[in-house]
């Protein structure tokens, strides 16, 4: 059976009151198809337009391979000029993707093409919008964002498959100790529950984003994404209103970010193998205890 996946709620539009009560407060994901209907970006952000805006900027690229335990997380596979990369993802399938690219530093005028959804909530980090690009077949590994923001993730130019899990399932997902990502040895689309029994019955949600769709992803949600077409997305990040969530964010950045990086640099492969064994042990213990409840 594997994962139990239901569809993420989808609306064309939503009022602030309904969004707050049904999704923000209970921290439930939502796809809003009409959020960007008045954004200039919805029509303007063609591949050619972005190529003209960014020019010959050389960008780091990442693939689907398992992270090298001897290197920091998110180490680049290769580098390429932005325009050449856009031509690549439009012409053929590729695993290569651009991760967390602040395109607005290269082309500040692009900020005029988007609208922060402040009519739904506050707390947006206006200095931290980021874009993600991928060729068909590229995959974003299963993880949650270390700084625990709410995210409004808008997709452009194609389709993207998204699978989400509440943070309460992290041990059953084989979360790596001192980290915010899962063991990379199973296929999220078709998990081998004989080899990884703790995945059996884990509940998640999924959606297939199309051009202009916006996914509201609440703080702490685990996410896995696969580009079905060469396309790109914009993430707008916002703080959760609670002080406890802000404190958890600072803890993650200091401990799970800083400490993990130091240990990886110091102990490399032995540390990686130790963490993977511990992730399996914790997952099996959680499964045996019938957690989460």
Short mmCIF file of C-alpha atoms in Angstrom, two decimals:
data_model
loop_
_atom_site.label_atom_id
_atom_site.label_comp_id
_atom_site.label_asym_id
_atom_site.label_seq_id
_atom_site.Cartn_x
_atom_site.Cartn_y
_atom_site.Cartn_z
CA UNK A 1 0.00 0.00 0.00
CA UNK A 2 2.75 2.50 0.90
CA UNK A 3 1.76 6.10 1.51
CA UNK A 4 -1.89 7.10 1.89
CA UNK A 5 -2.23 10.26 -0.18
CA UNK A 6 -5.25 12.54 -0.42
CA UNK A 7 -5.67 15.58 -2.66
CA UNK A 8 -4.76 19.01 -1.34
CA UNK A 9 -7.78 21.30 -1.12
CA UNK A 10 -8.05 23.55 -4.18
CA UNK A 11 -9.94 26.83 -4.63
CA UNK A 12 -10.04 29.55 -7.26
CA UNK A 13 -10.11 32.35 -4.67
CA UNK A 14 -10.55 32.59 -0.91
CA UNK A 15 -11.35 35.33 1.61
CA UNK A 16 -8.94 36.27 4.37
CA UNK A 17 -11.40 35.06 7.01
CA UNK A 18 -11.82 31.64 5.41
CA UNK A 19 -8.10 31.30 4.75
CA UNK A 20 -7.24 32.14 8.36
CA UNK A 21 -9.80 29.84 9.95
CA UNK A 22 -9.59 26.86 7.59
CA UNK A 23 -5.92 26.83 6.59
CA UNK A 24 -3.58 29.26 8.39
CA UNK A 25 -4.62 28.55 11.99
CA UNK A 26 -4.92 24.75 11.58
CA UNK A 27 -1.84 24.75 9.32
CA UNK A 28 -3.46 22.97 6.40
CA UNK A 29 -2.09 23.22 2.84
CA UNK A 30 -4.14 24.76 0.04
CA UNK A 31 -3.83 25.34 -3.70
CA UNK A 32 -5.17 28.73 -4.85
CA UNK A 33 -5.55 28.80 -8.60
CA UNK A 34 -6.52 32.47 -8.94
CA UNK A 35 -4.11 34.13 -6.51
CA UNK A 36 -1.90 35.34 -9.37
CA UNK A 37 -4.64 36.35 -11.80
CA UNK A 38 -3.66 40.03 -11.48
CA UNK A 39 0.10 39.47 -11.39
CA UNK A 40 1.99 40.78 -14.44
CA UNK A 41 4.31 37.80 -13.95
CA UNK A 42 1.57 35.36 -14.92
CA UNK A 43 1.84 36.47 -18.55
CA UNK A 44 5.24 38.18 -18.66
CA UNK A 45 7.48 35.52 -17.15
CA UNK A 46 8.09 33.52 -20.29
CA UNK A 47 11.43 31.72 -20.67
CA UNK A 48 12.60 34.34 -23.17
CA UNK A 49 11.66 37.21 -20.83
CA UNK A 50 13.59 35.68 -17.94
CA UNK A 51 16.58 35.01 -20.18
CA UNK A 52 16.65 38.66 -21.21
CA UNK A 53 16.30 39.80 -17.59
CA UNK A 54 19.05 37.64 -16.10
CA UNK A 55 21.47 37.54 -19.02
CA UNK A 56 24.67 35.52 -18.78
CA UNK A 57 24.66 34.98 -15.01
CA UNK A 58 26.38 31.68 -14.16
CA UNK A 59 24.23 29.61 -11.79
CA UNK A 60 24.88 26.44 -9.74
CA UNK A 61 22.91 23.35 -10.80
CA UNK A 62 21.86 20.30 -8.82
CA UNK A 63 20.77 16.80 -9.83
CA UNK A 64 18.83 13.89 -8.27
CA UNK A 65 21.84 12.03 -6.90
CA UNK A 66 22.13 11.26 -3.22
CA UNK A 67 24.02 13.90 -1.26
CA UNK A 68 27.74 13.27 -0.84
CA UNK A 69 28.35 12.83 2.93
CA UNK A 70 31.74 14.48 2.57
CA UNK A 71 30.21 17.70 1.22
CA UNK A 72 27.79 20.30 2.64
CA UNK A 73 24.11 19.81 1.88
CA UNK A 74 23.04 21.32 -1.44
CA UNK A 75 26.49 21.14 -3.05
CA UNK A 76 26.25 21.97 -6.76
CA UNK A 77 26.73 19.30 -9.42
CA UNK A 78 27.85 21.75 -12.10
CA UNK A 79 27.47 25.36 -13.28
CA UNK A 80 25.99 26.90 -16.43
CA UNK A 81 24.96 30.25 -17.82
CA UNK A 82 21.34 30.94 -16.94
CA UNK A 83 20.25 31.41 -20.56
CA UNK A 84 21.86 28.13 -21.64
CA UNK A 85 20.15 26.34 -18.77
CA UNK A 86 16.72 27.72 -19.77
CA UNK A 87 17.32 26.47 -23.32
CA UNK A 88 18.28 23.06 -21.92
CA UNK A 89 15.12 22.51 -19.85
CA UNK A 90 12.95 23.62 -22.77
CA UNK A 91 14.60 21.26 -25.24
CA UNK A 92 14.89 17.92 -23.46
CA UNK A 93 14.45 16.09 -20.14
CA UNK A 94 17.16 16.69 -17.56
CA UNK A 95 17.63 16.17 -13.83
CA UNK A 96 19.41 19.50 -13.47
CA UNK A 97 17.66 22.15 -11.40
CA UNK A 98 18.35 25.56 -9.88
CA UNK A 99 17.83 25.74 -6.14
CA UNK A 100 16.81 28.82 -4.11
CA UNK A 101 17.88 31.42 -6.69
CA UNK A 102 17.28 35.06 -5.69
CA UNK A 103 16.65 36.19 -9.24
CA UNK A 104 15.64 39.64 -8.01
CA UNK A 105 19.24 40.50 -7.12
CA UNK A 106 20.07 40.03 -10.79
CA UNK A 107 16.91 41.68 -12.11
CA UNK A 108 15.25 43.91 -9.45
CA UNK A 109 12.58 45.00 -11.95
CA UNK A 110 10.98 41.56 -11.69
CA UNK A 111 9.66 42.53 -8.24
CA UNK A 112 7.21 44.81 -10.04
CA UNK A 113 5.63 41.72 -11.63
CA UNK A 114 4.51 40.03 -8.39
CA UNK A 115 2.18 40.92 -5.52
CA UNK A 116 2.80 39.77 -1.94
CA UNK A 117 -0.49 38.19 -0.77
CA UNK A 118 -0.79 40.48 2.25
CA UNK A 119 -4.55 40.46 1.84
CA UNK A 120 -4.43 36.88 3.20
CA UNK A 121 -1.75 37.15 5.91
CA UNK A 122 1.21 39.17 7.13
CA UNK A 123 4.79 38.40 8.07
CA UNK A 124 6.27 38.19 4.57
CA UNK A 125 10.05 38.29 4.26
CA UNK A 126 10.15 40.69 1.34
CA UNK A 127 13.92 40.47 1.03
CA UNK A 128 13.84 36.68 0.57
CA UNK A 129 11.76 35.72 -2.48
CA UNK A 130 13.41 32.84 -4.30
CA UNK A 131 12.97 30.94 -7.54
CA UNK A 132 13.42 27.28 -8.36
CA UNK A 133 13.89 25.88 -11.87
CA UNK A 134 13.84 22.28 -13.05
CA UNK A 135 13.91 20.14 -16.14
CA UNK A 136 11.41 17.34 -16.60
CA UNK A 137 12.68 14.44 -14.44
CA UNK A 138 14.32 16.70 -11.84
CA UNK A 139 13.30 16.02 -8.25
CA UNK A 140 13.52 17.98 -5.02
CA UNK A 141 14.39 15.51 -2.25
CA UNK A 142 12.03 15.04 0.70
CA UNK A 143 12.66 17.69 3.36
CA UNK A 144 11.20 20.58 5.30
CA UNK A 145 12.58 24.12 5.37
CA UNK A 146 14.99 24.62 8.23
CA UNK A 147 13.75 28.13 9.13
CA UNK A 148 10.11 26.94 9.38
CA UNK A 149 8.37 29.61 7.26
CA UNK A 150 4.93 29.54 5.72
CA UNK A 151 5.45 29.37 1.96
CA UNK A 152 3.36 30.57 -0.98
CA UNK A 153 4.80 28.55 -3.87
CA UNK A 154 3.63 29.69 -7.34
CA UNK A 155 4.41 27.62 -10.42
CA UNK A 156 5.02 28.87 -13.98
CA UNK A 157 5.39 27.37 -17.43
CA UNK A 158 4.46 23.74 -16.93
CA UNK A 159 3.43 21.14 -14.38
CA UNK A 160 4.88 20.02 -11.07
CA UNK A 161 3.90 17.10 -8.82
CA UNK A 162 3.99 17.95 -5.11
CA UNK A 163 3.66 15.57 -2.15
CA UNK A 164 3.39 16.94 1.41
CA UNK A 165 3.53 15.38 4.88
CA UNK A 166 2.82 16.90 8.27
CA UNK A 167 5.89 17.21 10.49
CA UNK A 168 4.42 14.72 12.95
CA UNK A 169 5.39 11.94 10.50
CA UNK A 170 9.08 12.89 10.38
CA UNK A 171 10.40 9.87 12.29
CA UNK A 172 8.31 7.50 10.13
CA UNK A 173 9.77 9.21 7.04
CA UNK A 174 13.26 8.23 8.23
CA UNK A 175 14.27 11.77 9.13
CA UNK A 176 18.06 12.11 9.39
CA UNK A 177 19.10 13.11 12.94
CA UNK A 178 20.29 16.73 13.30
CA UNK A 179 18.86 17.48 9.86
CA UNK A 180 15.65 18.51 8.10
CA UNK A 181 15.67 15.92 5.32
CA UNK A 182 14.86 12.23 4.99
CA UNK A 183 16.89 9.16 4.13
CA UNK A 184 17.35 9.34 0.36
CA UNK A 185 17.36 5.56 -0.24
CA UNK A 186 13.65 5.15 -1.05
CA UNK A 187 11.49 6.31 -3.94
CA UNK A 188 8.81 8.68 -2.66
CA UNK A 189 6.54 7.84 -5.62
CA UNK A 190 6.87 4.09 -5.09
CA UNK A 191 8.33 3.37 -1.64
CA UNK A 192 9.59 -0.14 -0.90
CA UNK A 193 7.77 -0.78 2.36
CA UNK A 194 9.38 -4.20 2.71
CA UNK A 195 12.77 -2.53 3.04
CA UNK A 196 11.37 0.57 4.77
CA UNK A 197 8.35 -0.69 6.73
CA UNK A 198 7.82 2.53 8.71
CA UNK A 199 6.57 4.20 5.49
CA UNK A 200 3.54 1.91 5.35
CA UNK A 201 0.39 3.90 6.06
CA UNK A 202 2.07 7.30 6.39
CA UNK A 203 -0.55 9.90 5.45
CA UNK A 204 0.22 12.73 3.07
CA UNK A 205 -1.34 15.05 0.53
CA UNK A 206 -0.56 15.75 -3.11
CA UNK A 207 -1.30 18.17 -5.93
CA UNK A 208 -0.31 18.68 -9.55
CA UNK A 209 0.50 22.36 -9.94
CA UNK A 210 -0.08 24.06 -13.30
CA UNK A 211 0.88 27.48 -14.66
CA UNK A 212 -0.21 30.22 -12.24
CA UNK A 213 -1.24 27.90 -9.41
CA UNK A 214 -0.12 28.84 -5.88
CA UNK A 215 0.45 26.27 -3.15
CA UNK A 216 0.17 27.46 0.45
CA UNK A 217 2.56 25.22 2.37
CA UNK A 218 2.30 25.73 6.15
CA UNK A 219 5.30 25.94 8.43
CA UNK A 220 7.12 22.67 9.03
CA UNK A 221 5.54 20.67 6.21
CA UNK A 222 7.71 18.05 4.56
CA UNK A 223 7.69 18.37 0.78
CA UNK A 224 8.85 16.38 -2.24
CA UNK A 225 8.51 17.86 -5.72
CA UNK A 226 8.99 16.53 -9.24
CA UNK A 227 9.02 18.70 -12.36
CA UNK A 228 6.84 17.05 -15.01
CA UNK A 229 7.83 19.71 -17.56
CA UNK A 230 10.78 22.06 -17.79
CA UNK A 231 9.39 24.90 -15.67
CA UNK A 232 9.97 27.15 -12.66
CA UNK A 233 8.46 28.32 -9.38
CA UNK A 234 8.53 31.33 -7.07
CA UNK A 235 8.48 30.94 -3.28
CA UNK A 236 7.36 33.77 -1.01
CA UNK A 237 8.15 33.13 2.64
CA UNK A 238 6.41 34.45 5.78
CA UNK A 239 6.93 34.02 9.51
CA UNK A 240 4.36 32.19 11.58
CA UNK A 241 2.82 34.52 14.15
CA UNK A 242 3.68 32.36 17.18
CA UNK A 243 6.79 33.10 19.26
CA UNK A 244 7.36 29.37 19.80
CA UNK A 245 7.64 28.84 16.05
CA UNK A 246 10.13 31.68 15.72
CA UNK A 247 12.18 30.18 18.57
CA UNK A 248 12.11 26.77 16.87
CA UNK A 249 13.34 28.41 13.67
CA UNK A 250 16.34 29.94 15.45
CA UNK A 251 17.10 26.61 17.13
CA UNK A 252 17.03 24.79 13.80
CA UNK A 253 19.35 27.30 12.17
CA UNK A 254 21.84 27.14 15.04
CA UNK A 255 21.75 23.44 15.89
CA UNK A 256 20.45 21.51 12.90
CA UNK A 257 22.22 23.84 10.49
CA UNK A 258 25.42 24.91 12.21
CA UNK A 259 26.15 21.81 14.30
CA UNK A 260 25.28 19.41 11.50
CA UNK A 261 27.64 21.16 9.08
CA UNK A 262 30.51 21.05 11.58
CA UNK A 263 30.00 17.34 12.29
CA UNK A 264 29.80 16.52 8.58
CA UNK A 265 33.05 18.34 7.88
CA UNK A 266 34.77 16.66 10.82
CA UNK A 267 33.61 13.05 10.46
CA UNK A 268 32.28 12.82 6.86
CA UNK A 269 31.30 9.25 5.82
CA UNK A 270 31.32 7.62 9.30
CA UNK A 271 29.01 10.36 10.59
CA UNK A 272 26.70 9.94 7.58
CA UNK A 273 26.44 6.16 8.11
CA UNK A 274 25.82 6.61 11.83
CA UNK A 275 22.98 9.05 11.17
CA UNK A 276 21.36 6.78 8.58
CA UNK A 277 21.40 3.82 10.99
CA UNK A 278 19.90 6.02 13.69
CA UNK A 279 17.16 7.23 11.30
CA UNK A 280 16.20 3.59 10.61
CA UNK A 281 16.23 2.76 14.33
CA UNK A 282 14.01 5.72 15.19
CA UNK A 283 11.59 4.93 12.35
CA UNK A 284 11.19 1.32 13.44
CA UNK A 285 10.69 2.37 17.07
CA UNK A 286 8.00 4.89 16.01
CA UNK A 287 6.25 2.23 13.91
CA UNK A 288 6.30 -0.32 16.72
CA UNK A 289 4.81 2.23 19.12
CA UNK A 290 2.02 3.02 16.65
CA UNK A 291 3.06 6.66 16.40
CA UNK A 292 2.14 9.31 15.55
CA UNK A 293 -1.28 9.16 17.20
#
